[in-house]
mmCIF file of C-alpha atoms in Angstrom:
data_model
loop_
_atom_site.group_PDB
_atom_site.id
_atom_site.type_symbol
_atom_site.label_atom_id
_atom_site.label_comp_id
_atom_site.label_asym_id
_atom_site.label_seq_id
_atom_site.Cartn_x
_atom_site.Cartn_y
_atom_site.Cartn_z
ATOM 1 C CA UNK A 178 -75.053 4.757 -213.972
ATOM 2 C CA UNK A 179 -75.282 3.221 -217.287
ATOM 3 C CA UNK A 180 -73.555 4.464 -220.658
ATOM 4 C CA UNK A 181 -76.614 3.731 -222.665
ATOM 5 C CA UNK A 182 -78.855 6.264 -220.012
ATOM 6 C CA UNK A 183 -76.462 8.920 -220.209
ATOM 7 C CA UNK A 184 -76.982 9.223 -223.348
ATOM 8 C CA UNK A 185 -80.593 8.729 -223.685
ATOM 9 C CA UNK A 186 -80.519 11.145 -221.083
ATOM 10 C CA UNK A 187 -78.413 13.433 -223.349
ATOM 11 C CA UNK A 188 -81.319 12.915 -225.998
ATOM 12 C CA UNK A 189 -83.968 14.206 -223.927
ATOM 13 C CA UNK A 190 -82.081 16.919 -222.663
ATOM 14 C CA UNK A 191 -81.644 18.165 -225.761
ATOM 15 C CA UNK A 192 -85.251 17.718 -226.568
ATOM 16 C CA UNK A 193 -86.607 19.140 -223.072
ATOM 17 C CA UNK A 194 -84.147 21.724 -224.552
ATOM 18 C CA UNK A 195 -85.212 22.529 -227.687
ATOM 19 C CA UNK A 196 -89.629 22.743 -226.479
ATOM 20 C CA UNK A 197 -88.456 24.461 -223.523
ATOM 21 C CA UNK A 198 -86.568 27.470 -226.443
ATOM 22 C CA UNK A 199 -89.843 27.755 -227.826
ATOM 23 C CA UNK A 200 -91.963 28.522 -224.911
ATOM 24 C CA UNK A 201 -88.829 31.022 -223.920
ATOM 25 C CA UNK A 202 -89.114 32.445 -227.757
ATOM 26 C CA UNK A 203 -93.344 32.706 -227.269
ATOM 27 C CA UNK A 204 -91.923 34.744 -224.277
ATOM 28 C CA UNK A 205 -89.449 36.492 -225.869
ATOM 29 C CA UNK A 206 -91.721 37.979 -228.741
ATOM 30 C CA UNK A 207 -94.640 38.973 -226.161
ATOM 31 C CA UNK A 208 -92.390 40.756 -223.664
ATOM 32 C CA UNK A 209 -89.330 41.552 -224.720
ATOM 33 C CA UNK A 210 -89.575 42.131 -227.928
ATOM 34 C CA UNK A 211 -91.382 45.497 -227.366
ATOM 35 C CA UNK A 212 -88.435 46.829 -224.517
ATOM 36 C CA UNK A 213 -86.279 46.365 -227.715
ATOM 37 C CA UNK A 214 -88.025 48.184 -229.784
ATOM 38 C CA UNK A 215 -88.522 50.937 -227.186
ATOM 39 C CA UNK A 216 -84.647 50.791 -226.832
ATOM 40 C CA UNK A 217 -83.927 51.133 -230.385
ATOM 41 C CA UNK A 218 -86.553 54.081 -231.033
ATOM 42 C CA UNK A 219 -84.670 55.703 -228.426
ATOM 43 C CA UNK A 220 -80.905 55.335 -229.443
ATOM 44 C CA UNK A 221 -82.166 56.585 -233.121
ATOM 45 C CA UNK A 222 -84.142 59.566 -231.315
ATOM 46 C CA UNK A 223 -81.105 60.952 -229.898
ATOM 47 C CA UNK A 224 -78.925 59.659 -233.204
ATOM 48 C CA UNK A 225 -81.179 62.089 -235.095
ATOM 49 C CA UNK A 226 -81.202 64.093 -233.100
ATOM 50 C CA UNK A 227 -77.386 64.476 -232.653
ATOM 51 C CA UNK A 228 -76.872 64.529 -236.772
ATOM 52 C CA UNK A 229 -79.826 67.390 -236.971
ATOM 53 C CA UNK A 230 -78.316 69.690 -239.776
ATOM 54 C CA UNK A 231 -77.408 72.925 -238.844
ATOM 55 C CA UNK A 232 -78.193 74.607 -242.142
ATOM 56 C CA UNK A 233 -80.500 74.073 -245.258
ATOM 57 C CA UNK A 234 -78.987 74.787 -248.464
ATOM 58 C CA UNK A 235 -80.865 71.620 -250.232
ATOM 59 C CA UNK A 236 -83.878 74.145 -251.302
ATOM 60 C CA UNK A 237 -81.719 75.842 -254.444
ATOM 61 C CA UNK A 238 -81.374 72.104 -255.858
ATOM 62 C CA UNK A 239 -84.635 70.217 -256.214
ATOM 63 C CA UNK A 240 -82.731 67.140 -256.107
ATOM 64 C CA UNK A 241 -80.602 67.138 -253.537
ATOM 65 C CA UNK A 242 -83.828 65.890 -251.052
ATOM 66 C CA UNK A 243 -83.319 62.969 -252.534
ATOM 67 C CA UNK A 244 -79.565 62.114 -252.265
ATOM 68 C CA UNK A 245 -79.698 59.757 -248.845
ATOM 69 C CA UNK A 246 -77.135 61.187 -246.022
ATOM 70 C CA UNK A 247 -73.437 60.309 -246.499
ATOM 71 C CA UNK A 248 -74.154 58.329 -242.637
ATOM 72 C CA UNK A 249 -77.169 56.111 -242.867
ATOM 73 C CA UNK A 250 -76.284 52.552 -243.808
ATOM 74 C CA UNK A 251 -78.630 50.286 -245.614
ATOM 75 C CA UNK A 252 -79.980 47.320 -242.946
ATOM 76 C CA UNK A 253 -78.479 44.155 -243.515
ATOM 77 C CA UNK A 254 -81.175 42.180 -241.504
ATOM 78 C CA UNK A 255 -84.417 43.738 -241.673
ATOM 79 C CA UNK A 256 -85.707 44.200 -237.655
ATOM 80 C CA UNK A 257 -88.493 42.136 -238.175
ATOM 81 C CA UNK A 258 -86.482 38.617 -239.275
ATOM 82 C CA UNK A 259 -84.345 39.823 -236.061
ATOM 83 C CA UNK A 260 -87.406 39.301 -233.761
ATOM 84 C CA UNK A 261 -88.520 36.353 -235.560
ATOM 85 C CA UNK A 262 -86.774 34.273 -237.301
ATOM 86 C CA UNK A 263 -83.562 34.959 -235.523
ATOM 87 C CA UNK A 264 -84.811 35.405 -231.811
ATOM 88 C CA UNK A 265 -86.224 31.919 -232.154
ATOM 89 C CA UNK A 266 -82.584 30.469 -233.833
ATOM 90 C CA UNK A 267 -80.584 31.743 -230.819
ATOM 91 C CA UNK A 268 -82.996 30.603 -228.675
ATOM 92 C CA UNK A 269 -82.919 27.397 -229.963
ATOM 93 C CA UNK A 270 -80.079 26.946 -230.058
ATOM 94 C CA UNK A 271 -79.220 28.308 -227.096
ATOM 95 C CA UNK A 272 -81.732 25.628 -225.228
ATOM 96 C CA UNK A 273 -80.190 22.527 -227.693
ATOM 97 C CA UNK A 274 -76.472 23.319 -226.362
ATOM 98 C CA UNK A 275 -77.433 23.805 -222.406
ATOM 99 C CA UNK A 276 -80.080 21.262 -222.344
ATOM 100 C CA UNK A 277 -77.527 18.883 -223.111
ATOM 101 C CA UNK A 278 -74.906 19.801 -220.271
ATOM 102 C CA UNK A 279 -78.123 20.015 -217.935
ATOM 103 C CA UNK A 280 -78.472 16.836 -218.772
ATOM 104 C CA UNK A 281 -75.210 15.457 -218.241
ATOM 105 C CA UNK A 282 -74.910 17.218 -214.771
ATOM 106 C CA UNK A 283 -78.274 15.903 -214.163
ATOM 107 C CA UNK A 284 -76.523 12.361 -215.238
ATOM 108 C CA UNK A 285 -74.146 12.968 -212.147
ATOM 109 C CA UNK A 286 -76.328 14.614 -209.655
ATOM 110 C CA UNK A 287 -79.130 11.212 -209.991
ATOM 111 C CA UNK A 288 -77.980 8.740 -207.028
ATOM 112 C CA UNK A 289 -75.820 11.754 -205.004
ATOM 113 C CA UNK A 290 -78.154 14.272 -203.734
ATOM 114 C CA UNK A 291 -79.901 11.834 -201.307
ATOM 115 C CA UNK A 292 -83.467 10.589 -201.742
ATOM 116 C CA UNK A 293 -85.290 13.176 -204.560
ATOM 117 C CA UNK A 294 -86.797 11.704 -207.530
ATOM 118 C CA UNK A 295 -85.875 12.239 -211.345
ATOM 119 C CA UNK A 296 -88.516 14.765 -211.033
ATOM 120 C CA UNK A 297 -86.846 16.884 -207.932
ATOM 121 C CA UNK A 298 -83.087 16.332 -209.047
ATOM 122 C CA UNK A 299 -84.101 17.855 -213.227
ATOM 123 C CA UNK A 300 -85.545 20.908 -210.867
ATOM 124 C CA UNK A 301 -82.346 21.243 -208.628
ATOM 125 C CA UNK A 302 -80.177 20.739 -211.705
ATOM 126 C CA UNK A 303 -82.176 23.413 -213.695
ATOM 127 C CA UNK A 304 -82.272 25.878 -210.958
ATOM 128 C CA UNK A 305 -78.204 24.858 -210.324
ATOM 129 C CA UNK A 306 -77.317 26.043 -214.395
ATOM 130 C CA UNK A 307 -80.138 29.281 -214.054
ATOM 131 C CA UNK A 308 -77.715 30.292 -211.260
ATOM 132 C CA UNK A 309 -74.364 29.711 -211.895
ATOM 133 C CA UNK A 310 -74.133 30.770 -216.047
ATOM 134 C CA UNK A 311 -77.456 33.176 -215.943
ATOM 135 C CA UNK A 312 -78.303 34.916 -212.788
ATOM 136 C CA UNK A 313 -75.283 35.428 -210.904
ATOM 137 C CA UNK A 314 -73.084 36.613 -213.861
ATOM 138 C CA UNK A 315 -76.545 38.654 -214.928
ATOM 139 C CA UNK A 316 -76.247 40.328 -211.238
ATOM 140 C CA UNK A 317 -72.837 41.656 -211.879
ATOM 141 C CA UNK A 318 -72.928 42.751 -215.266
ATOM 142 C CA UNK A 319 -76.705 42.670 -216.780
ATOM 143 C CA UNK A 320 -77.891 42.455 -220.009
ATOM 144 C CA UNK A 321 -78.012 45.463 -222.443
ATOM 145 C CA UNK A 322 -80.498 46.508 -225.010
ATOM 146 C CA UNK A 323 -78.729 46.118 -228.860
ATOM 147 C CA UNK A 324 -78.002 49.666 -230.561
ATOM 148 C CA UNK A 325 -77.810 51.282 -227.171
ATOM 149 C CA UNK A 326 -74.402 49.919 -225.312
ATOM 150 C CA UNK A 327 -71.130 52.037 -225.708
ATOM 151 C CA UNK A 328 -69.485 50.317 -228.920
ATOM 152 C CA UNK A 329 -66.296 50.783 -227.645
ATOM 153 C CA UNK A 330 -66.162 48.357 -225.065
ATOM 154 C CA UNK A 331 -67.844 46.203 -226.223
ATOM 155 C CA UNK A 332 -65.176 43.536 -226.277
ATOM 156 C CA UNK A 333 -64.565 44.207 -222.652
ATOM 157 C CA UNK A 334 -67.776 43.605 -221.308
ATOM 158 C CA UNK A 335 -67.824 40.902 -223.481
ATOM 159 C CA UNK A 336 -65.056 39.230 -222.044
ATOM 160 C CA UNK A 337 -65.875 40.274 -218.729
ATOM 161 C CA UNK A 338 -68.907 38.504 -218.909
ATOM 162 C CA UNK A 339 -67.696 34.714 -219.938
ATOM 163 C CA UNK A 340 -65.746 35.399 -217.245
ATOM 164 C CA UNK A 341 -67.680 36.171 -215.109
ATOM 165 C CA UNK A 342 -69.900 32.201 -216.769
ATOM 166 C CA UNK A 343 -66.740 30.440 -216.649
ATOM 167 C CA UNK A 344 -66.042 31.994 -212.689
ATOM 168 C CA UNK A 345 -69.306 31.012 -211.659
ATOM 169 C CA UNK A 346 -68.936 27.327 -212.797
ATOM 170 C CA UNK A 347 -66.045 26.964 -211.525
ATOM 171 C CA UNK A 348 -67.244 28.189 -208.122
ATOM 172 C CA UNK A 349 -70.538 26.456 -208.045
ATOM 173 C CA UNK A 350 -68.791 22.906 -208.843
ATOM 174 C CA UNK A 351 -66.634 23.529 -206.846
ATOM 175 C CA UNK A 352 -68.656 24.170 -203.824
ATOM 176 C CA UNK A 353 -70.682 21.124 -204.686
ATOM 177 C CA UNK A 354 -67.822 19.006 -204.331
ATOM 178 C CA UNK A 355 -66.924 20.032 -200.770
ATOM 179 C CA UNK A 356 -70.584 20.171 -199.642
ATOM 180 C CA UNK A 357 -70.334 16.035 -200.846
ATOM 181 C CA UNK A 358 -67.723 15.956 -198.700
ATOM 182 C CA UNK A 359 -68.288 17.791 -195.574
ATOM 183 C CA UNK A 360 -71.848 15.887 -195.656
ATOM 184 C CA UNK A 361 -70.772 12.520 -193.912
ATOM 185 C CA UNK A 362 -69.666 15.208 -190.370
ATOM 186 C CA UNK A 363 -72.044 17.781 -190.860
ATOM 187 C CA UNK A 364 -75.007 15.790 -192.369
ATOM 188 C CA UNK A 365 -77.033 16.497 -195.968
ATOM 189 C CA UNK A 366 -78.418 19.418 -194.590
ATOM 190 C CA UNK A 367 -75.212 21.348 -192.959
ATOM 191 C CA UNK A 368 -73.084 20.477 -195.638
ATOM 192 C CA UNK A 369 -75.530 22.228 -198.469
ATOM 193 C CA UNK A 370 -76.077 25.242 -196.245
ATOM 194 C CA UNK A 371 -72.172 25.670 -195.605
ATOM 195 C CA UNK A 372 -71.675 25.072 -199.244
ATOM 196 C CA UNK A 373 -74.324 27.417 -200.458
ATOM 197 C CA UNK A 374 -72.686 30.525 -198.115
ATOM 198 C CA UNK A 375 -69.554 29.617 -199.326
ATOM 199 C CA UNK A 376 -70.317 30.147 -202.283
ATOM 200 C CA UNK A 377 -72.079 32.984 -202.000
ATOM 201 C CA UNK A 378 -69.356 34.581 -199.634
ATOM 202 C CA UNK A 379 -66.765 34.130 -202.593
ATOM 203 C CA UNK A 380 -68.728 34.853 -205.126
ATOM 204 C CA UNK A 381 -69.145 38.012 -203.157
ATOM 205 C CA UNK A 382 -65.175 38.840 -203.426
ATOM 206 C CA UNK A 383 -65.013 38.227 -207.226
ATOM 207 C CA UNK A 384 -67.448 40.900 -207.926
ATOM 208 C CA UNK A 385 -65.635 43.101 -205.374
ATOM 209 C CA UNK A 386 -62.557 42.565 -207.087
ATOM 210 C CA UNK A 387 -63.882 42.928 -211.103
ATOM 211 C CA UNK A 388 -64.247 46.138 -212.780
ATOM 212 C CA UNK A 389 -68.227 47.273 -213.058
ATOM 213 C CA UNK A 390 -69.494 48.605 -216.661
ATOM 214 C CA UNK A 391 -70.202 51.546 -215.841
ATOM 215 C CA UNK A 392 -69.798 52.735 -219.182
ATOM 216 C CA UNK A 393 -71.759 50.078 -220.602
ATOM 217 C CA UNK A 394 -74.718 52.042 -221.122
ATOM 218 C CA UNK A 395 -75.053 55.827 -222.543
ATOM 219 C CA UNK A 396 -76.148 57.937 -219.186
ATOM 220 C CA UNK A 397 -78.949 60.058 -221.648
ATOM 221 C CA UNK A 398 -80.271 56.676 -221.937
ATOM 222 C CA UNK A 399 -84.132 56.170 -220.292
ATOM 223 C CA UNK A 400 -83.633 54.250 -217.016
ATOM 224 C CA UNK A 401 -87.919 52.967 -217.410
ATOM 225 C CA UNK A 402 -86.722 51.415 -220.409
ATOM 226 C CA UNK A 403 -83.419 50.182 -219.634
ATOM 227 C CA UNK A 404 -84.614 49.216 -216.879
ATOM 228 C CA UNK A 405 -88.289 47.053 -219.009
ATOM 229 C CA UNK A 406 -84.989 45.477 -220.809
ATOM 230 C CA UNK A 407 -83.776 44.084 -217.902
ATOM 231 C CA UNK A 408 -86.722 42.765 -216.219
ATOM 232 C CA UNK A 409 -87.576 41.042 -219.472
ATOM 233 C CA UNK A 410 -84.619 39.259 -220.337
ATOM 234 C CA UNK A 411 -84.512 37.904 -216.834
ATOM 235 C CA UNK A 412 -88.158 36.896 -217.453
ATOM 236 C CA UNK A 413 -87.356 35.119 -220.457
ATOM 237 C CA UNK A 414 -84.028 32.850 -218.903
ATOM 238 C CA UNK A 415 -86.667 31.675 -215.627
ATOM 239 C CA UNK A 416 -89.292 30.688 -218.508
ATOM 240 C CA UNK A 417 -86.550 28.870 -220.524
ATOM 241 C CA UNK A 418 -84.921 26.821 -217.179
ATOM 242 C CA UNK A 419 -88.570 26.667 -215.707
ATOM 243 C CA UNK A 420 -89.808 24.567 -218.935
ATOM 244 C CA UNK A 421 -86.872 22.666 -219.138
ATOM 245 C CA UNK A 422 -86.727 21.690 -215.329
ATOM 246 C CA UNK A 423 -90.476 20.762 -215.935
ATOM 247 C CA UNK A 424 -90.074 18.755 -219.541
ATOM 248 C CA UNK A 425 -87.091 17.178 -218.785
ATOM 249 C CA UNK A 426 -88.105 16.206 -215.342
ATOM 250 C CA UNK A 427 -90.872 14.058 -216.876
ATOM 251 C CA UNK A 428 -88.396 12.354 -219.451
ATOM 252 C CA UNK A 429 -86.104 11.475 -216.773
ATOM 253 C CA UNK A 430 -88.748 9.725 -214.280
ATOM 254 C CA UNK A 431 -90.236 7.431 -217.683
ATOM 255 C CA UNK A 432 -86.275 6.664 -218.294
ATOM 256 C CA UNK A 433 -85.097 6.094 -215.225
ATOM 257 C CA UNK A 434 -88.410 4.876 -212.640
ATOM 258 C CA UNK A 435 -88.694 1.537 -212.652
ATOM 259 C CA UNK A 436 -91.710 -0.035 -214.695
ATOM 260 C CA UNK A 437 -94.160 -1.652 -212.514
ATOM 261 C CA UNK A 438 -93.089 -5.546 -212.332
ATOM 262 C CA UNK A 439 -89.659 -4.748 -212.278
ATOM 263 C CA UNK A 440 -87.294 -5.364 -209.748
ATOM 264 C CA UNK A 441 -85.212 -3.004 -208.274
ATOM 265 C CA UNK A 442 -82.401 -5.233 -208.613
ATOM 266 C CA UNK A 443 -82.939 -4.595 -212.597
ATOM 267 C CA UNK A 444 -83.368 -1.142 -212.687
ATOM 268 C CA UNK A 445 -80.547 1.058 -213.794
ATOM 269 C CA UNK A 446 -77.755 1.297 -211.226
ATOM 270 C CA UNK A 447 -76.785 5.034 -209.911
#
């Protein structure tokens, strides 16, 4: 594929990621944010219960009631800002960055995956990025609501999650390369099945070898609230990558599809 086409695909991928991020923000604000509010409310209630005073002497000193507790901390960023501007900024930056990466993966895959057109290739690329970058790591280390996770294990959990992303991407790329090399002997379908099975086996072994995050959430935290938050987080990613695949597919088709009256020889090489 010509360098100019790759650059144009990169720009379109970042734009598609931006638009998909806007769609994901709307979903997150309506569906995910209420579950975060529930999780924070539970955590605050539990903290208040643990911090309840054992005795009261404030009745003898009227001014003491206005003195804040020693463990209260002023909130640096309000919850309203976090759930609007902060959430939107994070999703838009995430969408643009991964949209650019996905567009480069599309540029590599287009023309090398059989007779799939730009829209189908974009859909498969988006699905592949979603599975390797988010879904597989999520299955091993699912999302945890803010202010709920064990603070003593934040560093460990963050390291393990990004390690899982790296391993998933490396194994996924390796299986794609192996599948392409097997295709001449096994055929495209059988090679794809073999590569997919190999990816599943290797990731299952890594799941068994890598440590769990059993202490990521406090035991007293309600399971229903945790499940609601994790399903909302997964749904947000599904919406983001579905939107990206559809939007970028349209952009890529308009860029790469031969225009009426243009001969196949004049079309961009792939």
